[in-house]
Short mmCIF file of C-alpha atoms and ligand atoms in Angstrom, two decimals:
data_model
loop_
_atom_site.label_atom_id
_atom_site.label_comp_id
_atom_site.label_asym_id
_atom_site.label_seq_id
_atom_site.Cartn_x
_atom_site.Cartn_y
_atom_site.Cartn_z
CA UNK A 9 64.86 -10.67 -32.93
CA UNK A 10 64.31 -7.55 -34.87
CA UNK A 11 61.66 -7.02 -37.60
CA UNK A 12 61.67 -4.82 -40.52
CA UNK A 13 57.40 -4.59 -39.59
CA UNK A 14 54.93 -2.92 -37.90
CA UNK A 15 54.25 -4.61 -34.45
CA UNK A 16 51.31 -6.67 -36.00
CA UNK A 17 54.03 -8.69 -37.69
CA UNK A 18 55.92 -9.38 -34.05
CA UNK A 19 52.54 -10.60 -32.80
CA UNK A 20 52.49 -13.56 -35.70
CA UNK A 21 56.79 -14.20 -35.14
CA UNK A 22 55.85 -14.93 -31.26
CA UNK A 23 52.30 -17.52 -32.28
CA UNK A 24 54.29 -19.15 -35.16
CA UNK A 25 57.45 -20.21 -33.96
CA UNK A 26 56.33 -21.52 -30.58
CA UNK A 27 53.46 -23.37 -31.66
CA UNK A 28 51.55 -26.11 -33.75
CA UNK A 29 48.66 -25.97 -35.86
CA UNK A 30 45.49 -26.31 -33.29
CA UNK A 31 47.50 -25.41 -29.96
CA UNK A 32 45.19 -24.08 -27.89
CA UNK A 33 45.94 -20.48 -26.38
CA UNK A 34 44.09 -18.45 -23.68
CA UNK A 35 43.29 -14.90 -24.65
CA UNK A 36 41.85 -12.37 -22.55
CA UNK A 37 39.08 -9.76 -23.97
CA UNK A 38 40.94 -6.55 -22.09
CA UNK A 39 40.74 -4.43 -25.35
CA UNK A 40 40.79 -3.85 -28.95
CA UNK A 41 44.42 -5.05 -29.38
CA UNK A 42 44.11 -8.16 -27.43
CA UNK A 43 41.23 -8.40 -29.63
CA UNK A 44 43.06 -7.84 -33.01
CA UNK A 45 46.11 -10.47 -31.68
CA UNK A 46 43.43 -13.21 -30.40
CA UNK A 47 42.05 -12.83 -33.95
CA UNK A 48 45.04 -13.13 -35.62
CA UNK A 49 45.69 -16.59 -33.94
CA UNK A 50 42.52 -17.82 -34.65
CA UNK A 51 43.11 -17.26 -38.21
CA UNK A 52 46.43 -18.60 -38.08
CA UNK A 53 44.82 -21.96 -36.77
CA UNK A 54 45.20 -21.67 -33.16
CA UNK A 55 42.43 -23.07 -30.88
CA UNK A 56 41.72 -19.35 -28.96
CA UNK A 57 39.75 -19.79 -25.49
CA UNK A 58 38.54 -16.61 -24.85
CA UNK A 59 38.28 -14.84 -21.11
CA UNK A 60 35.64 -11.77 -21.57
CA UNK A 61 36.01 -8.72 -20.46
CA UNK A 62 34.29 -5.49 -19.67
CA UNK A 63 37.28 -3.15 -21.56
CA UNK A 64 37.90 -1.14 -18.51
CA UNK A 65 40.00 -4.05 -16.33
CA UNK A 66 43.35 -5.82 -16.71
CA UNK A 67 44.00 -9.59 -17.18
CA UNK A 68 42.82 -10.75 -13.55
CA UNK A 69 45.61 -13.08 -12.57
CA UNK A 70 43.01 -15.13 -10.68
CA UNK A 71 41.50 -16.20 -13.79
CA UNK A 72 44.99 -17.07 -14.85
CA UNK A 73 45.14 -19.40 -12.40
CA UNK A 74 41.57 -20.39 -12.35
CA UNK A 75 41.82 -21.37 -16.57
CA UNK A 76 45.20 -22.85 -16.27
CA UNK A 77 44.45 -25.14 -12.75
CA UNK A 78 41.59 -26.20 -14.49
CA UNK A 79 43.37 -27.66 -17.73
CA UNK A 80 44.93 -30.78 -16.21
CA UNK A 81 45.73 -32.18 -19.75
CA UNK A 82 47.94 -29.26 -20.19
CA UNK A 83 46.09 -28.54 -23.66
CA UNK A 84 46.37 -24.40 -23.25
CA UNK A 85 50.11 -24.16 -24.88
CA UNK A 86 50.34 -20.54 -24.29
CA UNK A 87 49.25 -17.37 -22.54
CA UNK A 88 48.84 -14.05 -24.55
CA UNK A 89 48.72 -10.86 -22.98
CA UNK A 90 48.23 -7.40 -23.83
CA UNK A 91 51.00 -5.56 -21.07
CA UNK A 92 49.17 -1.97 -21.94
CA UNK A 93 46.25 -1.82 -23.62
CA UNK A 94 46.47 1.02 -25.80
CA UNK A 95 42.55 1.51 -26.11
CA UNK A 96 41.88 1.82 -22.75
CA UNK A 97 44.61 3.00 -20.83
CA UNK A 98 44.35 -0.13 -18.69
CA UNK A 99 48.01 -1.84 -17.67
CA UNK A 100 48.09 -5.57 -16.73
CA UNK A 101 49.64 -6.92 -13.75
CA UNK A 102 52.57 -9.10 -15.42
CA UNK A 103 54.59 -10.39 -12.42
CA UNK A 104 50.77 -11.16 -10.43
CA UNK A 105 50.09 -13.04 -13.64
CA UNK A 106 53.59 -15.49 -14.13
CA UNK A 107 53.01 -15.78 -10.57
CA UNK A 108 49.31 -17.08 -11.61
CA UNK A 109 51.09 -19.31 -13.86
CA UNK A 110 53.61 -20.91 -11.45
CA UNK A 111 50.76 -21.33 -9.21
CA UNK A 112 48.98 -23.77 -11.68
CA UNK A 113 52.27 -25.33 -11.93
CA UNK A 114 51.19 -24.87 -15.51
CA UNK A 115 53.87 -25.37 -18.64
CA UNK A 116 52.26 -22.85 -20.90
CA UNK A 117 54.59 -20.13 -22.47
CA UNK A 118 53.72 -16.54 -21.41
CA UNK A 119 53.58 -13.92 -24.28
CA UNK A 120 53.70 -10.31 -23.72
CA UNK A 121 52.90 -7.47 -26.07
CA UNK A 122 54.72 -4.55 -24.56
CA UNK A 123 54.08 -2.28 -27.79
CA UNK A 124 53.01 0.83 -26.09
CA UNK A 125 54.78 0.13 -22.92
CA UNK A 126 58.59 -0.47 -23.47
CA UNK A 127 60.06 2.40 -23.12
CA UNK A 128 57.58 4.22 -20.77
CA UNK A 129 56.26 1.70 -18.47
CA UNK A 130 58.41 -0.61 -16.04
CA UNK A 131 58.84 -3.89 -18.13
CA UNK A 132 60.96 -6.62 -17.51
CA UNK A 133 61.26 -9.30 -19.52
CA UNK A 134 63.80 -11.80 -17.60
CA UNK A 135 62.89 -10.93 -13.89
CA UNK A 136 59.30 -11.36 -14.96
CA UNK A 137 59.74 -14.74 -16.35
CA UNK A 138 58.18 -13.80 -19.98
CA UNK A 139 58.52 -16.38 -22.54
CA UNK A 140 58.41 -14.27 -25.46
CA UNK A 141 57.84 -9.79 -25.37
CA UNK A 142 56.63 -8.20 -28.60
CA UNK A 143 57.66 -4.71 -28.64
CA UNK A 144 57.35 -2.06 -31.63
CA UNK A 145 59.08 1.11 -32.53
CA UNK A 146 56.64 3.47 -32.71
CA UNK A 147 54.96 4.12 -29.48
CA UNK A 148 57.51 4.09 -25.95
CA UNK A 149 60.64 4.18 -28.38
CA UNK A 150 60.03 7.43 -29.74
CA UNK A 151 60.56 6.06 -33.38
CA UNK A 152 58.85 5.79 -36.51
CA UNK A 153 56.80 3.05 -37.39
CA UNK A 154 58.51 0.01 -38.74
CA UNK A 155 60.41 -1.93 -36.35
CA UNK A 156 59.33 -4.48 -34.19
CA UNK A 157 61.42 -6.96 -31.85
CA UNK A 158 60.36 -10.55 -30.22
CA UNK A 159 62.68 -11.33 -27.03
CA UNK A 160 62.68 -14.69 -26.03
CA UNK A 161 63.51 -16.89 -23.34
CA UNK A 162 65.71 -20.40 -23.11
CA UNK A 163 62.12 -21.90 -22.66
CA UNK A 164 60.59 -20.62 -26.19
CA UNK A 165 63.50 -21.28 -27.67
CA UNK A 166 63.43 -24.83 -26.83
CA UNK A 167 59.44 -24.48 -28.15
CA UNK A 168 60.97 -23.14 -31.22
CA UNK A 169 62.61 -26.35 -32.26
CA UNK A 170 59.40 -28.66 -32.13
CA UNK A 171 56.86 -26.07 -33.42
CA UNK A 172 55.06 -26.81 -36.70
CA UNK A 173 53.38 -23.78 -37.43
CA UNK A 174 54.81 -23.14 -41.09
CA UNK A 175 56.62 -19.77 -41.23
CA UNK A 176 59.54 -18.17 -43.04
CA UNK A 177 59.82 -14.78 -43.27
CA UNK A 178 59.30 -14.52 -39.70
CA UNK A 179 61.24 -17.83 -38.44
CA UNK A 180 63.77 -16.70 -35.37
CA UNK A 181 66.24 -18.99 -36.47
CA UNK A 182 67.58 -17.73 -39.09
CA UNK A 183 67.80 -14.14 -37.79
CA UNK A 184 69.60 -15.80 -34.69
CA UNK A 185 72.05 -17.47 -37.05
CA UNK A 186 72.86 -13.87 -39.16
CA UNK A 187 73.18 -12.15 -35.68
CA UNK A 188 75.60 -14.26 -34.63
CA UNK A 189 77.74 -13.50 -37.48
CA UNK A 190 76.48 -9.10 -36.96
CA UNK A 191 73.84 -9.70 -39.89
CA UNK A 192 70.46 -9.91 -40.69
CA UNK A 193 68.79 -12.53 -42.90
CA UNK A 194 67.23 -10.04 -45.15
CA UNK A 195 67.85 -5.92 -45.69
CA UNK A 196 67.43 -4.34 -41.93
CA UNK A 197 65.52 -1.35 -41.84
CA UNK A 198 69.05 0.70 -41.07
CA UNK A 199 67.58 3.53 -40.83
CA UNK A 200 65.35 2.94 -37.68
CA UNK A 201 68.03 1.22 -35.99
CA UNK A 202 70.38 4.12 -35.67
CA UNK A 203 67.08 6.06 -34.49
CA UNK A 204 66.54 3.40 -32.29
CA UNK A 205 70.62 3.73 -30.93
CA UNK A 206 69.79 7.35 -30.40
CA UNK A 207 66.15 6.75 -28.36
CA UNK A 208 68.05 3.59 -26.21
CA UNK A 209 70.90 6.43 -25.78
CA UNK A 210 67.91 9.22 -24.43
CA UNK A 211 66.27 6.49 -22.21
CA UNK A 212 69.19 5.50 -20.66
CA UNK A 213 70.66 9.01 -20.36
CA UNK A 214 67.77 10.27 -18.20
CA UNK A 215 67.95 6.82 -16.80
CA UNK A 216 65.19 3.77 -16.67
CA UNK A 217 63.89 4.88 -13.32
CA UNK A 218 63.41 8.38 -13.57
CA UNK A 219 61.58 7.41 -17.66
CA UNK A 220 59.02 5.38 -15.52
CA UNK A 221 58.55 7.98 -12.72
CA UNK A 222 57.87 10.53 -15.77
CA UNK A 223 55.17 8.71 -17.05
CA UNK A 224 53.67 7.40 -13.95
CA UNK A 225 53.74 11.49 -12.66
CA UNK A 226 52.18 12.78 -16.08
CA UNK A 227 49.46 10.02 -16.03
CA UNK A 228 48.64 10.95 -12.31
CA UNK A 229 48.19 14.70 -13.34
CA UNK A 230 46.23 13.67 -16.50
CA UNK A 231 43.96 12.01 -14.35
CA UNK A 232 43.56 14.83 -11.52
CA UNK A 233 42.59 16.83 -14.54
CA UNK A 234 40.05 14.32 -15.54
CA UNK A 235 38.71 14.26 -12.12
CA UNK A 236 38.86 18.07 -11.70
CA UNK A 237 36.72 18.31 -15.07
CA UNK A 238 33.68 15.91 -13.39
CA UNK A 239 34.71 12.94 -15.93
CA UNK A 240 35.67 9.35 -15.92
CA UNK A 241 38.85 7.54 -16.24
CA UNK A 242 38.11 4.52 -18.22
CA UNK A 243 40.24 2.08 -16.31
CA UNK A 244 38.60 0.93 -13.49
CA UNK A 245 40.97 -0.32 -11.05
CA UNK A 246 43.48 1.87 -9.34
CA UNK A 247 46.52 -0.82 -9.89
CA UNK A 248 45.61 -0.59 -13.53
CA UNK A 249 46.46 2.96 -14.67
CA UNK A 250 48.63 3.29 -17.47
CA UNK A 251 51.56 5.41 -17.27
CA UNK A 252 51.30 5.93 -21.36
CA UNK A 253 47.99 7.12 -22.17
CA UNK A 254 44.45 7.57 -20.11
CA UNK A 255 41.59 7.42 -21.77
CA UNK A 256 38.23 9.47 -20.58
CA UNK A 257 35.17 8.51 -20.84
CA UNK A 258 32.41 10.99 -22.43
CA UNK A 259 29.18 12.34 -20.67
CA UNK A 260 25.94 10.47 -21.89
CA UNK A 261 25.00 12.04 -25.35
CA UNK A 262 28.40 14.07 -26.52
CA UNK A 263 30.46 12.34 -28.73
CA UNK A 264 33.61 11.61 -28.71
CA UNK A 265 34.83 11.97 -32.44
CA UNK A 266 33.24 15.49 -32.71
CA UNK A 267 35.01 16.67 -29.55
CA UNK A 268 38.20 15.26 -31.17
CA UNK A 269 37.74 16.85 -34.85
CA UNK A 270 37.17 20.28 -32.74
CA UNK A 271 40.09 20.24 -31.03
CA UNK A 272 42.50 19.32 -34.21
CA UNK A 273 40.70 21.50 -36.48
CA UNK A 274 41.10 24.55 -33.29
CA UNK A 275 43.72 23.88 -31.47
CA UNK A 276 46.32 21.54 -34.00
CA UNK A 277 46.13 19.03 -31.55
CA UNK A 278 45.50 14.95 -32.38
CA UNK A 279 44.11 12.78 -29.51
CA UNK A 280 43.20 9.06 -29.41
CA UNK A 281 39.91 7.92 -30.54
CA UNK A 282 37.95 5.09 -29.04
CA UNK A 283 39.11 1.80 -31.12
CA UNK A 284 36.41 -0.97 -31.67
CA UNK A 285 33.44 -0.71 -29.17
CA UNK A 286 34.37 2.19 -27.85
CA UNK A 287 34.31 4.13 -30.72
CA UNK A 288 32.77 7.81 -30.00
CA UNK A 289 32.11 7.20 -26.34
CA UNK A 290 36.05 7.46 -25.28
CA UNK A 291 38.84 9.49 -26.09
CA UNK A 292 42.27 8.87 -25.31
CA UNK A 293 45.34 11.01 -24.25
CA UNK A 294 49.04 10.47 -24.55
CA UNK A 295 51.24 10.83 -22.13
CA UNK A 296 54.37 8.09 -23.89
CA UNK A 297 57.76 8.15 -25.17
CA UNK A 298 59.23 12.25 -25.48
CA UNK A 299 56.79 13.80 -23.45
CA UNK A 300 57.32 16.76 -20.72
CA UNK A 301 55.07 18.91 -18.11
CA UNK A 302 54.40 21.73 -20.49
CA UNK A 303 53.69 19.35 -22.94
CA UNK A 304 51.31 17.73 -20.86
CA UNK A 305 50.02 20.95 -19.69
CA UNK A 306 49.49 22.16 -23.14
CA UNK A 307 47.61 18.59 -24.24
CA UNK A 308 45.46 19.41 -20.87
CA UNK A 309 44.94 23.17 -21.91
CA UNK A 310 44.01 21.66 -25.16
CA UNK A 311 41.70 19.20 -24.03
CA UNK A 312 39.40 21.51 -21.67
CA UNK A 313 39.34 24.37 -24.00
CA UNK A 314 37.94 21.84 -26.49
CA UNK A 315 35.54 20.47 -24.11
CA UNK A 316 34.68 23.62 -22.79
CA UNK A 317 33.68 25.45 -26.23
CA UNK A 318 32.04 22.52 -27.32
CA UNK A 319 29.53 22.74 -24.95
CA UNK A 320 30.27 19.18 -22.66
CA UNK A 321 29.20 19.77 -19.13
CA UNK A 322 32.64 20.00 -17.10
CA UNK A 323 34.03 21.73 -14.06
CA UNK A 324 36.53 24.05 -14.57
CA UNK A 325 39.11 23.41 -12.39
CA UNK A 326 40.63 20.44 -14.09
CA UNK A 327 43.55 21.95 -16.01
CA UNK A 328 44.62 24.03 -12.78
CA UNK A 329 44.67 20.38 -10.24
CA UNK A 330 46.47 18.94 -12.96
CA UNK A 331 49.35 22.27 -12.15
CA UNK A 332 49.16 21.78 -9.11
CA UNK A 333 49.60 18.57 -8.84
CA UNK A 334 52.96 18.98 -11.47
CA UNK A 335 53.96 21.85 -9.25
CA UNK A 336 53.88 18.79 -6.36
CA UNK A 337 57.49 17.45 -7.21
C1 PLP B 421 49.91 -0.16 -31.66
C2 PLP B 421 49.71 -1.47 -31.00
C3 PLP B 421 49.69 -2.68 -31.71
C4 PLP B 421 49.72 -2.74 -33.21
O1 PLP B 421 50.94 -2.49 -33.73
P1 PLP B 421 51.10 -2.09 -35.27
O2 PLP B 421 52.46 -1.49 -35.25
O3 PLP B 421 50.01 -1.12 -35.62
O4 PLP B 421 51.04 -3.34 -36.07
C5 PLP B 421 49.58 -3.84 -31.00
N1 PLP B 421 49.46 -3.85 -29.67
C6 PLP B 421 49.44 -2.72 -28.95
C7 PLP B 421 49.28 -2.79 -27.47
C8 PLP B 421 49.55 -1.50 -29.60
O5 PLP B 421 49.50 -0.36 -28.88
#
């Protein structure tokens, strides 16, 4: 299904047509948008049961299995997870987790936002065994804001037909019904979709495989940098990198937004500020969609001149690991 909406409105398609009024879902606190998408379906009347979290770890598929073995009446209806957290640069293990699932021998759907990953980061929706995958435009896909897509499986489609959560504009039926005949129920945003024909045509041009290596290779040198400069990584598990953005975490007492304002107002360069709680103690650097090594080395030139002339302790040697480390392969 494809949206004329930002991805927020691909988050409500996937909650309202697979579910009832008072279903119970289990969220897990790995970030500010699982945050924002567990709010939304508590305001949308779902029954949310909450996992915390620390914002620097995945969805621990142990706790997966540990919530779902431990709801014999089957009353959790659905799974939501974030596949890359955008605020923290932390990636979730999605096969470990389905496998979590099965383990339970548990019949909740499993829904994926992939927002910031598709595109960049190795997704796969049918191997996987994902019920339903919320994916946006604007982040992986190179495009402007504005699209956003559900894809759904045989299983939420069948949980489609006995839902009761009231919805419309953002009902899959009767997009699936104007597809079949090459239409859309309302105007499609035609614009994007021939942008997004060109980006599928890029991606698949330099080929799935080699995409995923790219990112996976830039996010490796952004973090030798990192290291190189004496700072943190936010994410704090090694399986858990993201291949589309890391985010670093400040020394004690510099902030985070300052260091950021420096750098655009010097250098004409924008990077990620700390969302929710960790506003001015993280910032966050993009390595998604159309990205290459000089414009990662640039970003990382960028990022320890700013630190470096505003005055936050670092070592200096962080830009040149990060070369060599690019001059690796
Ligand atoms: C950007 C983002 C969203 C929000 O999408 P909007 O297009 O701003 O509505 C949701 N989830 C993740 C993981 C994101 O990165």
């Amino acid at each position: 299904m494809i949206y004329p909406a930002s991805g927020t409105g691909a988050w409500e398609a996937a909650l309202v047509n697979t579910l009832s009024p008072g279903d119970r879902v289990l969220c897990f606190e790995t970030g500010h948008f699982a945050t924002l998408w567990q709010q939304l379906a508590g305001r949308l009347g779902l029954d949310v049961e909450l996992v915390p979290g620390d914002w620097r770890h995945g969805v621990d598929p142990a706790q997966v299995a540990e919530r779902l073995g431990d709801d014999r009446e089957h009353a959790i209806k659905a799974v939501m997870v974030v596949h890359n957290e955008t605020s923290t640069g932390v990636t979730s293990r999605i096969p470990e987790i389905r496998a979590a699932v099965d383990e339970a021998a548990h019949p909740a759907l499993l829904l994926v936002d992939t927002i910031s990953s598709l595109g960049s980061v190795d997704y796969r929706h049918d191997e996987w065994g994902v019920d339903v995958t919320v994916a946006g435009s604007q982040k992986g896909l190179m495009l402007p804001p504005g699209l956003s897509f559900n894809a759904v499986s045989d299983k939420a489609l069948a949980a489609a037909r006995t839902a009761r959560m009231p919805r419309s504009y953002w009902s899959w039926e009767p997009v699936l019904e104007a597809n079949r005949a090459g239409s859309f129920p309302h105007t499609p945003a035609t614009n994007l979709l021939f942008g997004l024909r060109e980006s599928l045509r890029m991606l698949h041009e330099e080929g799935l495989s080699a995409v995923f290596a790219r990112h996976q290779r830039h996010a490796e040198a952004t973090r030798t940098a990192v290291r190189g400069w004496g700072l943190e990584v936010l994410c704090a598990d090694e399986r858990e990198h993201s291949p589309a953005l890391t985010a670093v975490v400040m020394p004690e007492g510099h902030d985070a937004d300052e260091l950021r304002e420096r750098i655009l107002q010097r250098y004409d360069m924008s990077l990620g500020a700390g969302l929710g709680k960790l506003a001015g103690t993280v910032f966050r650097i993009g390595h998604l969609g159309h990205f290459n090594d000089l414009t990662l080395a640039g970003t990382l030139a960028g990022v320890q001149l700013g630190l470096s002339t505003s005055g936050v302790p670092i070592a200096p040697g962080g830009l040149t690991a990060a070369l060599e480390r690019l001059e690796a392969e």
